[in-house]
PDB file of C-alpha atoms in Angstrom:
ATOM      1  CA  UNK A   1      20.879  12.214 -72.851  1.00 33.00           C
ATOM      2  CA  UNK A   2      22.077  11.538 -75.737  1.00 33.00           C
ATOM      3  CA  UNK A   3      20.147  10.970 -79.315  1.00 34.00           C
ATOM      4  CA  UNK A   4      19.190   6.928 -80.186  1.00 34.00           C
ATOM      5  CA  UNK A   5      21.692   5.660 -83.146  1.00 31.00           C
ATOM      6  CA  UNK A   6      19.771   2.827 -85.385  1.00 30.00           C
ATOM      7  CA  UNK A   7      21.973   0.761 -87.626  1.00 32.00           C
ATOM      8  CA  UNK A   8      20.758  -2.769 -89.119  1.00 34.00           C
ATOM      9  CA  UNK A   9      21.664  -4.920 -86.329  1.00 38.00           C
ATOM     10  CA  UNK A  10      18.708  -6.408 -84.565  1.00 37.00           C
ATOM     11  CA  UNK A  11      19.502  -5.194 -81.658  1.00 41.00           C
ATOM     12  CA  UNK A  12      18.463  -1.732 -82.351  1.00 39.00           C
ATOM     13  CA  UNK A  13      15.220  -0.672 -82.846  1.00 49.00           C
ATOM     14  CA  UNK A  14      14.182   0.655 -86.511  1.00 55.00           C
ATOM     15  CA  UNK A  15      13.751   4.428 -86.806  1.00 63.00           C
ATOM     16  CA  UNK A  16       9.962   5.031 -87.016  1.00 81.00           C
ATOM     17  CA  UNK A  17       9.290   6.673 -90.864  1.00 84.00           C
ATOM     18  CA  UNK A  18       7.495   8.863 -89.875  1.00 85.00           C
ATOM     19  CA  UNK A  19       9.830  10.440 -87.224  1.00 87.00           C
ATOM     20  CA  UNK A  20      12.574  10.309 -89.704  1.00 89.00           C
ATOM     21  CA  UNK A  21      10.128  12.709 -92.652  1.00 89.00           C
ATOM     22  CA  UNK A  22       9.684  14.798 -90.296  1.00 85.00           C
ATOM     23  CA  UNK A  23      13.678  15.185 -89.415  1.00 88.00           C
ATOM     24  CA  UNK A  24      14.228  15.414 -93.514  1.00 89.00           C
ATOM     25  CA  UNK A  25      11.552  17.844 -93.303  1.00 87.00           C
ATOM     26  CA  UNK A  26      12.829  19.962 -90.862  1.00 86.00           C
ATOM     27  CA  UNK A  27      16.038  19.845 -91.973  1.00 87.00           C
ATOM     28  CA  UNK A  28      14.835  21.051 -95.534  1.00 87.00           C
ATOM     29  CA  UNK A  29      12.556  23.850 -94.121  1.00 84.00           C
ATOM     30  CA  UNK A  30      16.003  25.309 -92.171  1.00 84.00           C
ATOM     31  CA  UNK A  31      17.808  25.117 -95.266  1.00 86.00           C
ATOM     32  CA  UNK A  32      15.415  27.121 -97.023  1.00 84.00           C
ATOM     33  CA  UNK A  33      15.816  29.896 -94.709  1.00 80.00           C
ATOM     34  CA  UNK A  34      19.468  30.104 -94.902  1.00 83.00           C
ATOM     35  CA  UNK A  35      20.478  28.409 -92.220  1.00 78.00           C
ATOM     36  CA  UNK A  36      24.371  27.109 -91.836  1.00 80.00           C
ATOM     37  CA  UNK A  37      25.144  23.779 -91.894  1.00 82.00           C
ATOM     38  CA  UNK A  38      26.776  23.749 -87.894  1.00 78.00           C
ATOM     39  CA  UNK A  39      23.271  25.902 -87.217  1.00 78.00           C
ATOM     40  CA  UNK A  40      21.280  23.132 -89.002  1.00 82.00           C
ATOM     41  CA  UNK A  41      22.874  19.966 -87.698  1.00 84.00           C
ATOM     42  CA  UNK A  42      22.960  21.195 -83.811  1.00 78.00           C
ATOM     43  CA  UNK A  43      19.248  22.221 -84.250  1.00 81.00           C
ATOM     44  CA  UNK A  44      18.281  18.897 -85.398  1.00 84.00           C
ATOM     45  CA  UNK A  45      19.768  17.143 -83.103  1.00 82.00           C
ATOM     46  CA  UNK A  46      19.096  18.646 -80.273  1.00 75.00           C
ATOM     47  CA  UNK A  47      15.401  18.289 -81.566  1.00 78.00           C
ATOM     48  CA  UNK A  48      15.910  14.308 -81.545  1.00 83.00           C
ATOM     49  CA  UNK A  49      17.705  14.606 -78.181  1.00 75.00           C
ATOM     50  CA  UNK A  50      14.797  16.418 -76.628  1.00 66.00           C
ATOM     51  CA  UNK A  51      12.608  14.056 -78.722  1.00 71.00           C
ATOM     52  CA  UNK A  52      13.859  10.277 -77.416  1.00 75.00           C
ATOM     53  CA  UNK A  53      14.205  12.226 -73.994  1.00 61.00           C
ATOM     54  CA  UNK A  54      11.086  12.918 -73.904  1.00 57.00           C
ATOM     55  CA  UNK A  55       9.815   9.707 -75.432  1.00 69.00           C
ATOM     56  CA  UNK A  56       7.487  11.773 -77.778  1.00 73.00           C
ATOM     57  CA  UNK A  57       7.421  11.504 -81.229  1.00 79.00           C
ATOM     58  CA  UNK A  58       8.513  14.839 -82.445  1.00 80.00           C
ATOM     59  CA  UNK A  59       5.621  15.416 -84.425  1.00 78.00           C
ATOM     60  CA  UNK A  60       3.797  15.255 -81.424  1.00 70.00           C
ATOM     61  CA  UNK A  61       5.924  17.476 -79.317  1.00 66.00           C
ATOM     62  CA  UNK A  62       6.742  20.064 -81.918  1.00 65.00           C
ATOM     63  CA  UNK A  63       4.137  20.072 -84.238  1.00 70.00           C
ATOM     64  CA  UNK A  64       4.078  19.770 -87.875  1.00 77.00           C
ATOM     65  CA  UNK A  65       7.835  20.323 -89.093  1.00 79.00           C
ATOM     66  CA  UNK A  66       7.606  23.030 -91.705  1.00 78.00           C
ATOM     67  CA  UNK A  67       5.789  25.335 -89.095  1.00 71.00           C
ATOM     68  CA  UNK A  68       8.571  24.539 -86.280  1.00 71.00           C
ATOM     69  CA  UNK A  69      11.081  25.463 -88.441  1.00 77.00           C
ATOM     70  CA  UNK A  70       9.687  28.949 -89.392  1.00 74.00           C
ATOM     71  CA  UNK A  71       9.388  29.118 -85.667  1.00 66.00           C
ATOM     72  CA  UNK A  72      12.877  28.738 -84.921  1.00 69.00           C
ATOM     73  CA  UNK A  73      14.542  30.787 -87.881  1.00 70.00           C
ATOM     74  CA  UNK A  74      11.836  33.632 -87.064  1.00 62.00           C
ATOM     75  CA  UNK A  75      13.157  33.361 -83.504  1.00 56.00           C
ATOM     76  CA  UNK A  76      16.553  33.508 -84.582  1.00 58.00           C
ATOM     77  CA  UNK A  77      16.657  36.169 -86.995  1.00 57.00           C
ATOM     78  CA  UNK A  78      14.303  38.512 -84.110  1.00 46.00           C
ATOM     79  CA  UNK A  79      17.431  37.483 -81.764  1.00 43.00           C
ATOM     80  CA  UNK A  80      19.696  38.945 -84.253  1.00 47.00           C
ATOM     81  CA  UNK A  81      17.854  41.858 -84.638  1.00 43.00           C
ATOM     82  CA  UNK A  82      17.675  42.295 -80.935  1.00 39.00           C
ATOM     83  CA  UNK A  83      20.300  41.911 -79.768  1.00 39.00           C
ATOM     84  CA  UNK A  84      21.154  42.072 -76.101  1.00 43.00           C
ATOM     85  CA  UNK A  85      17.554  43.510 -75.170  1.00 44.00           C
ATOM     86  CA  UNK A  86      16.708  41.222 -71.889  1.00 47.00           C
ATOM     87  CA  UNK A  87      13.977  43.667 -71.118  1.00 55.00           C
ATOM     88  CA  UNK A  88      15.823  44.096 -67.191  1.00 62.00           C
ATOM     89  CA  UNK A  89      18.683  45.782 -66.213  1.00 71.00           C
ATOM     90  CA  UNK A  90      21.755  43.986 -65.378  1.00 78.00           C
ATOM     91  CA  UNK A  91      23.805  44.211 -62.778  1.00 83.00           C
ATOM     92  CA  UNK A  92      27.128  44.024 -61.897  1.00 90.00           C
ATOM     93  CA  UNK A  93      29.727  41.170 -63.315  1.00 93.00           C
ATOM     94  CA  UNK A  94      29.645  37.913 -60.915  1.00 95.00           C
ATOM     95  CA  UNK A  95      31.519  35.739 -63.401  1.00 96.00           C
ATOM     96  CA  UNK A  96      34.568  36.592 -66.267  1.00 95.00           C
ATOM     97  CA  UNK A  97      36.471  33.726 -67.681  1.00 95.00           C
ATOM     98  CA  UNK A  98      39.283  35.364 -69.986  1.00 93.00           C
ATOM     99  CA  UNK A  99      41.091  33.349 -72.445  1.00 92.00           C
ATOM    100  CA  UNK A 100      40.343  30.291 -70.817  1.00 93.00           C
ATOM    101  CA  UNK A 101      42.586  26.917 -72.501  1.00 92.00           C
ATOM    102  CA  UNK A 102      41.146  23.679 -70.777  1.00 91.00           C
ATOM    103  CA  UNK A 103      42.606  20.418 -70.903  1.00 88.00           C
ATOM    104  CA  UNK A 104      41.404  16.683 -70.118  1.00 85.00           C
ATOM    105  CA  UNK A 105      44.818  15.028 -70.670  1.00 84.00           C
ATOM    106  CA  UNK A 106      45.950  15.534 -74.085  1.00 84.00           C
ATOM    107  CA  UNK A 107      42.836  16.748 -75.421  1.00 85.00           C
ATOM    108  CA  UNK A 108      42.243  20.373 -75.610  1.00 87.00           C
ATOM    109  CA  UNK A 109      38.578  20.654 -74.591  1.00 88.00           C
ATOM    110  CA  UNK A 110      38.196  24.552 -74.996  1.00 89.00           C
ATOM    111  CA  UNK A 111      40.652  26.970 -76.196  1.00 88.00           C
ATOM    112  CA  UNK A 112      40.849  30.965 -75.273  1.00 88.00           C
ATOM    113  CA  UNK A 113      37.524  31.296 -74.431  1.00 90.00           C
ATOM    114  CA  UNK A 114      36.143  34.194 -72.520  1.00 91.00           C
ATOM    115  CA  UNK A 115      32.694  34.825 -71.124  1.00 93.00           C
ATOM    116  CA  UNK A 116      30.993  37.465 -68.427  1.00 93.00           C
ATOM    117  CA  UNK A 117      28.103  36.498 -66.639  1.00 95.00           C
ATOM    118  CA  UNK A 118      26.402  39.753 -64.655  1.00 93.00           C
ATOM    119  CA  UNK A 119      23.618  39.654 -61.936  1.00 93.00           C
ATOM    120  CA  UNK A 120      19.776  39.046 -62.974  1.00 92.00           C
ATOM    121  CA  UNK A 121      21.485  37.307 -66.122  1.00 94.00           C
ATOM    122  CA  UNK A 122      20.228  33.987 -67.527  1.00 95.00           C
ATOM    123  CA  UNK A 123      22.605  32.698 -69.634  1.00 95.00           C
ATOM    124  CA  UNK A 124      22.460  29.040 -71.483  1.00 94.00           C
ATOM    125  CA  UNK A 125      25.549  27.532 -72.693  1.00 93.00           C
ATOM    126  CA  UNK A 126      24.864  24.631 -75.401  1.00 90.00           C
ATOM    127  CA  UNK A 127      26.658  22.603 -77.793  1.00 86.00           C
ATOM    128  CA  UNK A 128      27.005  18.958 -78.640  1.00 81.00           C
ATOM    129  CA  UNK A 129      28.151  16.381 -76.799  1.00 79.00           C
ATOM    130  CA  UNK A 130      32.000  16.570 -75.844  1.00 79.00           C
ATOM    131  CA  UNK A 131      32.480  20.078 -76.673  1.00 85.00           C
ATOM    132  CA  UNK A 132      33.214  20.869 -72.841  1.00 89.00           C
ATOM    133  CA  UNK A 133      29.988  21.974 -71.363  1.00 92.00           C
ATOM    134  CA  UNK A 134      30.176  20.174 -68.131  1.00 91.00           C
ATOM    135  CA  UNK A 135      34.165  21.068 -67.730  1.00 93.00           C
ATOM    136  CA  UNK A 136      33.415  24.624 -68.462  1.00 95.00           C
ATOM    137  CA  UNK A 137      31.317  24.573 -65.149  1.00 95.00           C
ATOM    138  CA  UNK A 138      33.671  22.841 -63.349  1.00 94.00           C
ATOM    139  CA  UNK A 139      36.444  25.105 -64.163  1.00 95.00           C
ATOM    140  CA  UNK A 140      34.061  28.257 -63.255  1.00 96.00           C
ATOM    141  CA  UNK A 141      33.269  26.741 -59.822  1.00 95.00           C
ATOM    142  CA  UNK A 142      37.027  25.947 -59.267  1.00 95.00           C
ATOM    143  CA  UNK A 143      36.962  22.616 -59.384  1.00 94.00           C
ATOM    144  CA  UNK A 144      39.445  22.809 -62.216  1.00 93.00           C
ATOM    145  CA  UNK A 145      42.605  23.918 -63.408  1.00 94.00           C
ATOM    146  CA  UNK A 146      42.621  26.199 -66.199  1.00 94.00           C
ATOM    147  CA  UNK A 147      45.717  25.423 -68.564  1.00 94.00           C
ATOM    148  CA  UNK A 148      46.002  29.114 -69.405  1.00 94.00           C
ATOM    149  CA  UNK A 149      43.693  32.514 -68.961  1.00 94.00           C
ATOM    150  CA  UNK A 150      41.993  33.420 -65.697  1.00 93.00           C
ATOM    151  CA  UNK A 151      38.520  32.503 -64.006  1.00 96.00           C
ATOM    152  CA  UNK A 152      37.211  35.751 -61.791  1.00 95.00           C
ATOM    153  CA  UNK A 153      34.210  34.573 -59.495  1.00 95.00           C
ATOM    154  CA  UNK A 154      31.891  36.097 -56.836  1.00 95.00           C
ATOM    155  CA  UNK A 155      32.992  34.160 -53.594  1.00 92.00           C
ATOM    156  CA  UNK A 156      29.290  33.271 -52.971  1.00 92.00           C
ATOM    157  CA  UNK A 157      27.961  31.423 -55.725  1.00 95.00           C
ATOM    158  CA  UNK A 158      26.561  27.824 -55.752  1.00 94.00           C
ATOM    159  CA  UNK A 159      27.004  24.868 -57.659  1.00 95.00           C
ATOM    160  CA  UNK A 160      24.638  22.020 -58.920  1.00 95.00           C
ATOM    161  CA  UNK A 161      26.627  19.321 -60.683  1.00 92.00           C
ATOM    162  CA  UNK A 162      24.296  15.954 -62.268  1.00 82.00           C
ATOM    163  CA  UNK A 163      23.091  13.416 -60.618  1.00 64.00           C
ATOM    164  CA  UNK A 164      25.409  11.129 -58.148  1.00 71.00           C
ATOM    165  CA  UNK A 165      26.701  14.700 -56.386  1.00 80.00           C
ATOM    166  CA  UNK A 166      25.527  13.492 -53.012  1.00 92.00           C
ATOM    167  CA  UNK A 167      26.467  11.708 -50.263  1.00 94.00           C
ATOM    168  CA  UNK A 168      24.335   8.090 -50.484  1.00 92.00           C
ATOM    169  CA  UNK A 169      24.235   7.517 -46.431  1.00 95.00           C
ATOM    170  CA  UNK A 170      23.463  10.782 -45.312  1.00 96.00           C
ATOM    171  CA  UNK A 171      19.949  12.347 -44.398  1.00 96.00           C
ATOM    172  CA  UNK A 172      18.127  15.104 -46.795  1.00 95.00           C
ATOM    173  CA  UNK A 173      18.589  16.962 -43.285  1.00 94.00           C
ATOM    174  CA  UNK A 174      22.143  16.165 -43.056  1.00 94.00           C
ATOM    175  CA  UNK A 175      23.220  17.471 -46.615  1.00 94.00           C
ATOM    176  CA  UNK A 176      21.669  20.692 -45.809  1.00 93.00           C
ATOM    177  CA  UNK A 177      23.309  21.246 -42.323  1.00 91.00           C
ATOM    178  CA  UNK A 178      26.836  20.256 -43.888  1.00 91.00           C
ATOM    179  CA  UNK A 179      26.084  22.406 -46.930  1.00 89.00           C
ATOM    180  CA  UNK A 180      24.903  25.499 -44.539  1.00 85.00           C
ATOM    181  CA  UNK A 181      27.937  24.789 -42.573  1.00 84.00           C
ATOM    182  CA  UNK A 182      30.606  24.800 -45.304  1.00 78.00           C
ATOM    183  CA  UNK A 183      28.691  28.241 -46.508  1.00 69.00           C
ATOM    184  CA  UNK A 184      29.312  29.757 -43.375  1.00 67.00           C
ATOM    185  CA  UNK A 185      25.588  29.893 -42.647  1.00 63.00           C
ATOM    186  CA  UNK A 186      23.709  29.135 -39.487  1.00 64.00           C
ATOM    187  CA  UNK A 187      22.882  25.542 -39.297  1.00 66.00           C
ATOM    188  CA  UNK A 188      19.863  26.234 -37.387  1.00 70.00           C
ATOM    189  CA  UNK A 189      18.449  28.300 -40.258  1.00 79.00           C
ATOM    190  CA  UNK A 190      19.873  25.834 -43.118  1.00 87.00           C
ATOM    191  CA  UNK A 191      17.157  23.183 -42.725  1.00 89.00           C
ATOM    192  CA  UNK A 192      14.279  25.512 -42.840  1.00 87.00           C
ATOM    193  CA  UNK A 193      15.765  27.381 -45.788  1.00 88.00           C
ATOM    194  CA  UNK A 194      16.611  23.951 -47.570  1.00 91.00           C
ATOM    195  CA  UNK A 195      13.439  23.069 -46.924  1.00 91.00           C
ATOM    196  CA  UNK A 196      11.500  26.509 -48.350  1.00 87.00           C
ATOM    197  CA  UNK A 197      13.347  25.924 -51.696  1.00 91.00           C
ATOM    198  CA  UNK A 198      12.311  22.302 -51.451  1.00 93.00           C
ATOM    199  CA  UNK A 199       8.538  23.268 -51.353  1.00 89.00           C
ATOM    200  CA  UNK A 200       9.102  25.496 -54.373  1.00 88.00           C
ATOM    201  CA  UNK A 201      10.211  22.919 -56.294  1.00 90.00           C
ATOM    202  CA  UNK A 202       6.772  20.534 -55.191  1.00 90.00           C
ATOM    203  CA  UNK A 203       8.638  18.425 -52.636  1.00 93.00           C
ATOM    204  CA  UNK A 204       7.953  18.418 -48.831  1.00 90.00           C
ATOM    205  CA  UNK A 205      10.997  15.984 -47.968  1.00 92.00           C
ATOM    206  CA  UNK A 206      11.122  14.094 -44.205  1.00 93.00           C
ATOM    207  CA  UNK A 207      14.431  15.631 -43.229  1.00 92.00           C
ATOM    208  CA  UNK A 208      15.633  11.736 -42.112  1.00 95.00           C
ATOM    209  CA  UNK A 209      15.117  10.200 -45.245  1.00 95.00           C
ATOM    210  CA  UNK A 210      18.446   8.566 -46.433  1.00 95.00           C
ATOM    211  CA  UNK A 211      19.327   9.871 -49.261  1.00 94.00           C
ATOM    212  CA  UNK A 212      20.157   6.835 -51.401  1.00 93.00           C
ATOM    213  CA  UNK A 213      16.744   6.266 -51.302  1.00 95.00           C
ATOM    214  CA  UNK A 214      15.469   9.002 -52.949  1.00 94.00           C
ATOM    215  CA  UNK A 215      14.414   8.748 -56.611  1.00 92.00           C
ATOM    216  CA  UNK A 216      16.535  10.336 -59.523  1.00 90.00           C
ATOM    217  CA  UNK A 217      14.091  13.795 -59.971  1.00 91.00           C
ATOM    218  CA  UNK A 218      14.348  14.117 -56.079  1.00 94.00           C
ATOM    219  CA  UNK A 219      18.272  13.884 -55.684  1.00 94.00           C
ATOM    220  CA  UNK A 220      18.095  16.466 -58.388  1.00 93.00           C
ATOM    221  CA  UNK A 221      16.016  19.008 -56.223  1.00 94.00           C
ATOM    222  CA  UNK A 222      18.411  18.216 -53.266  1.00 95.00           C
ATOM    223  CA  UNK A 223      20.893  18.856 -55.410  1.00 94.00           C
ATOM    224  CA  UNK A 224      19.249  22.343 -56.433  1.00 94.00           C
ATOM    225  CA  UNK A 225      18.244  23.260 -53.098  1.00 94.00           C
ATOM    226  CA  UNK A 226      22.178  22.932 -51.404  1.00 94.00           C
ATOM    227  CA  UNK A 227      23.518  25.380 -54.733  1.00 93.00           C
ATOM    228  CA  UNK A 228      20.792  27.941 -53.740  1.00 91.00           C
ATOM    229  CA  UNK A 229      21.272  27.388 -49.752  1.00 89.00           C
ATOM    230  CA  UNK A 230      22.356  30.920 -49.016  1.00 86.00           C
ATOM    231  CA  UNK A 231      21.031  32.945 -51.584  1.00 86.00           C
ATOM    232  CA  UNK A 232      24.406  33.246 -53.892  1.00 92.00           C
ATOM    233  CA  UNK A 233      25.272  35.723 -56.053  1.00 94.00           C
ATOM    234  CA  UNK A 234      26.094  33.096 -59.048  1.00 97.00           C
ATOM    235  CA  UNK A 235      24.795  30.005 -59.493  1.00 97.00           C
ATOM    236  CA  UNK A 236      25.998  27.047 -61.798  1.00 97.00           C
ATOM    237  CA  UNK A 237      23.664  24.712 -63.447  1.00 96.00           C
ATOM    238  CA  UNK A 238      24.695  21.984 -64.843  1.00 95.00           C
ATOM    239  CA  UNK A 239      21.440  20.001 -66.922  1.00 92.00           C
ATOM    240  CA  UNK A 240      19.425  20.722 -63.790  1.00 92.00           C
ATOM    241  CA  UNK A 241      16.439  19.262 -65.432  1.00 91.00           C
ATOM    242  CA  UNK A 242      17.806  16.239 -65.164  1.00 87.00           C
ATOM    243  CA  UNK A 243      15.266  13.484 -63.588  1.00 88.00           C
ATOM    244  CA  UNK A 244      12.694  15.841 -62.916  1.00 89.00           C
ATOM    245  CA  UNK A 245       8.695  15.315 -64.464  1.00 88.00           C
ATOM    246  CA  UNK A 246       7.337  17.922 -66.486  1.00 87.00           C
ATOM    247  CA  UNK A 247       5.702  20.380 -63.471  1.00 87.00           C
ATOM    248  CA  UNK A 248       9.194  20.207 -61.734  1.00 89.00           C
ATOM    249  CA  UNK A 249      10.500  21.395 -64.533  1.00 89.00           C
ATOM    250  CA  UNK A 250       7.953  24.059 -64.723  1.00 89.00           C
ATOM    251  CA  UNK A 251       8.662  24.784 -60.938  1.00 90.00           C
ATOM    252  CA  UNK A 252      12.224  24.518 -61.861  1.00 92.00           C
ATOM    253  CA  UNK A 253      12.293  27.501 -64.413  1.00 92.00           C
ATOM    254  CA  UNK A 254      10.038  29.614 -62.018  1.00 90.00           C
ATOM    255  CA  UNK A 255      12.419  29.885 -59.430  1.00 91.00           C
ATOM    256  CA  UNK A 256      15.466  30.549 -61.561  1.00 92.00           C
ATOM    257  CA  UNK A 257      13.338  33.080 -63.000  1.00 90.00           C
ATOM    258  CA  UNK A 258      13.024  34.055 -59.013  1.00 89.00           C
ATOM    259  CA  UNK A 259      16.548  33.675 -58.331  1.00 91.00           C
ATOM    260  CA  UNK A 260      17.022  36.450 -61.356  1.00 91.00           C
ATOM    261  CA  UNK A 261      15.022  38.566 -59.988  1.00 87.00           C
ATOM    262  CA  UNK A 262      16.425  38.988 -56.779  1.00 86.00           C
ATOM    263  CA  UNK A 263      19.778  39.778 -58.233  1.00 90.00           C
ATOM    264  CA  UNK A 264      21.440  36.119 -58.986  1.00 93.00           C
ATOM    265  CA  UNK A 265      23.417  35.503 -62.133  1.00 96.00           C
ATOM    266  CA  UNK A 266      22.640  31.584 -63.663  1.00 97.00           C
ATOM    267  CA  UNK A 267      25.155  29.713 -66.223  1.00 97.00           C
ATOM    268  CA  UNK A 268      23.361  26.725 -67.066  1.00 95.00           C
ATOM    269  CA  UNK A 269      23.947  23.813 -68.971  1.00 94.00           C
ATOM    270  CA  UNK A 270      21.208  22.204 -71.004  1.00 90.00           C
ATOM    271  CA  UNK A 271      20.252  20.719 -74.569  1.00 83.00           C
ATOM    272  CA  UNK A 272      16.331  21.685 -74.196  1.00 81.00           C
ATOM    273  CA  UNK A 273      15.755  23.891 -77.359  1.00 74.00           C
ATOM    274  CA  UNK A 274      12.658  24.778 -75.127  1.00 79.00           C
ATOM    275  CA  UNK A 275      15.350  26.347 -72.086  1.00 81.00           C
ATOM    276  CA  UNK A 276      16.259  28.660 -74.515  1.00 80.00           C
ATOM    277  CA  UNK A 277      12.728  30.555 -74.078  1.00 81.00           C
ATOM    278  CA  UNK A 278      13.757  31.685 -70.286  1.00 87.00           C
ATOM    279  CA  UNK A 279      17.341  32.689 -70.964  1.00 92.00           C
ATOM    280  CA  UNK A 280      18.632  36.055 -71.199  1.00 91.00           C
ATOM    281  CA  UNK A 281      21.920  34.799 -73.978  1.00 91.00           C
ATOM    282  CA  UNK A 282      23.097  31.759 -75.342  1.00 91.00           C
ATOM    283  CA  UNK A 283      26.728  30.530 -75.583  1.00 92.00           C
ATOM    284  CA  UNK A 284      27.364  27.919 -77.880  1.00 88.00           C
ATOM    285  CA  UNK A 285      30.368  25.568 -77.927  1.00 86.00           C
ATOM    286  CA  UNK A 286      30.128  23.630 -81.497  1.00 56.00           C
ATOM    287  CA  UNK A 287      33.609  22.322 -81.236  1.00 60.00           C
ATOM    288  CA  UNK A 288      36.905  21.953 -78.580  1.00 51.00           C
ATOM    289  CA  UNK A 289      39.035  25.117 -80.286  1.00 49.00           C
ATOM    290  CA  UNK A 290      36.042  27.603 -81.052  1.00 46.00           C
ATOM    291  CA  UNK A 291      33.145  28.925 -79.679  1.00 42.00           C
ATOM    292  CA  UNK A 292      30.504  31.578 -80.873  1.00 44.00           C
ATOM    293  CA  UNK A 293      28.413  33.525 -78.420  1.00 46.00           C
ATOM    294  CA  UNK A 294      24.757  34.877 -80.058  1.00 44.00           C
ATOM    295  CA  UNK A 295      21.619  36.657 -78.359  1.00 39.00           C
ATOM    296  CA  UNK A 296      18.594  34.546 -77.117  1.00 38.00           C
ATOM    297  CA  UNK A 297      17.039  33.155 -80.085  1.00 31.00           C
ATOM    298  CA  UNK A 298      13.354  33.766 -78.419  1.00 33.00           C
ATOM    299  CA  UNK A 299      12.068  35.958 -75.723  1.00 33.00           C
ATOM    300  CA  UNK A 300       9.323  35.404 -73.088  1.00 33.00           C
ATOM    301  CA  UNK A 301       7.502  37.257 -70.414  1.00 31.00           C
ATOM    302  CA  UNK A 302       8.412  35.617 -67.314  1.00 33.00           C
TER     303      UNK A 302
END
C-alpha cells in the first residue's frame, strides 16, 4: 500500500498536525545521527506506509518520535557492527541471481544485480515503490526473462505472488489437489498437508468453499499454504502480509520462522519496518540501476 498524498483540493483529506510533527520530528532525530538522505527518506516513508496501512496514527504505533528514531539508528549501527551474525548456521545456496539486467519494455527495472539466498536464510528485500521488488520475484521463480545475467534455483521452491493468484471458481480443496499435482506430490496427501499449514495460520477452511468467496486475508493464506505444499527448499514471498489481521500476521512470521528452521531459504517482499525484526539480511533496491545489500538492522530471538 502505498503512503496517502494530501494536496489542497477538497477531495483529499488534510494531513492531521500532529502526525505531520511527528514525521518532521523523526526526520530531524535521523538527521542528527548521521543518517543519509536515501536512508532518511525510505525510513520515513515506509513509517507513513506502515502508518495509513495500519490506520494508526504513528504516534500511536511507534511511540514518541525522538525515541523511535534512536531505536532505529541504534539498530542500524549494531547491524553494521554485526555483520552477518544470524546466530544459525546456514546452509547450502538455494538461490544465486548473477548480474541480473531486467526489463519491463523500455524501462530498465534492475541492472546487474546479483544476490545468494542459502537454506535457514531469511532475507527481506525492500525499496520504494517501482524499484522492481515484485519483478525481482518473478524473475527468481522463472516467470521472467532476464535481459542479461543468470538466475540459478533449487527445482523445489514455492511461490506466493499477491492477492488475485487464484483461480475464482475453484474449491480451497481443488487448489490444493492441482497444486500437489503440478508438484509431483500425492494428491491424497495434498489436502491434509494444505490443510495442516492452514491451521497454523488460524484457519480451519471447508475444503468446498469456492474460492471467490473467500475474504482478502484468507485468499492470502491459500495463497501461502499452495507455496509451502511440499515442503520446498526456497520459498518466494511476495508482501505475504497482505490482507491478513494482526494474529495472522503473528502466525504468519512463526511459521516462516518454522519453515527456517527446518532448512527452507525465504526471499520476501515487504515494506513493514517491523519484518525487518525476523529477517536474517536485508536487500534494498532504492532505485532501477543500483542496489545496496546491508545486514539486518535488528535482531530477535525467534
Amino acid at each position: 500500500m502505498t503512503a496517502a498524498t494530501y494536496s489542497g483540493s477538497s477531495s483529499h483529506p488534510e494531513p492531521d498536525p500532529a502526525d505531520a510533527a511527528w514525521y518532521r520530528s523523526l526526520n530531524a532525530e535521523l538527521t542528527a545521527h548521521g543518517l543519509s538522505p536515501k536512508e532518511l527518506e525510505r525510513i520515513v516513508a515506509d513509517a507513513r506506509a506502515e502508518a495509513d496501512s495500519a490506520g494508526i496514527a504513528p504516534a500511536n504505533l511507534f511511540g514518541p518520535a525522538v525515541l523511535f528514531a534512536r531505536e532505529l539508528a541504534s539498530a542500524m549501527k549494531e547491524g553494521d557492527a554485526a555483520g552477518r551474525d544470524t546466530g544459525h548456521t546456514l546452509g547450502p545456496v538455494v538461490l544465486r541471481l548473477h548480474d541480473v539486467t531486467l526489463r519491463r519494455g523500455r524501462r530498465t527495472v534492475l541492472s546487474n544485480f546479483s544476490l545468494t539466498v542459502r537454506r535457514s536464510e531469511i532475507v527481506a528485500v525492500v525499496g520504494s515503490n517501482g524499484a522492481g521488488k515484485s519483478t525481482l520475484l518473478q524473475a527468481c521463480a522463472g516467470l521472467l526473462p532476464t535481459s542479461s545475467g543468470r538466475v540459478e534455483r533449487t527445482e523445489r521452491f514455492g511461490y506466493a505472488p499477491q492477492l488475485d493468484a487464484l483461480a475464482p471458481l475453484l474449491t480451497v480443496d481443488e487448489h490444493l489437489r492441482l497444486f500437489g499435482a503440478l508438484d509431483g506430490a500425492n494428491q491424497d496427501r495434498a489436502v491434509p498437508t494444505g490443510h495442516q499449514i492452514l491451521h497454523r495460520l488460524g484457519w480451519r477452511p471447508n475444503g468446498e468453499q469456492i474460492t471467490r468467496t473467500l475474504s482478502g486475508g484468507t485468499q492470502q493464506k491459500l495463497n501461502l499454504a499452495l507455496a509451502q505444499l511440499t515442503s520446498p527448499e526456497l520459498l518466494l514471498l511476495d508482501e505475504p502480509y497482505q490482507g491478513l489481521d494482526a494474529l495472522a500476521y503473528e502466525d504468519l512470521w512463526t511459521l516462516i520462522s518454522a519453515w527456517r528452521s527446518s532448512g527452507a531459504g525465504v526471499l520476501l517482499v515487504t515494506h513493514l519496518l517491523r519484518d525487518i525484526d525476523f529477517v536474517d539480511r536485508v536487500v534494498e533496491l532504492p532505485a532501477p540501476e543500483s542496489y545496496t545489500e546491508a545486514p539486518k538492522t535488528k535482531e530477535r530471538a525467534v
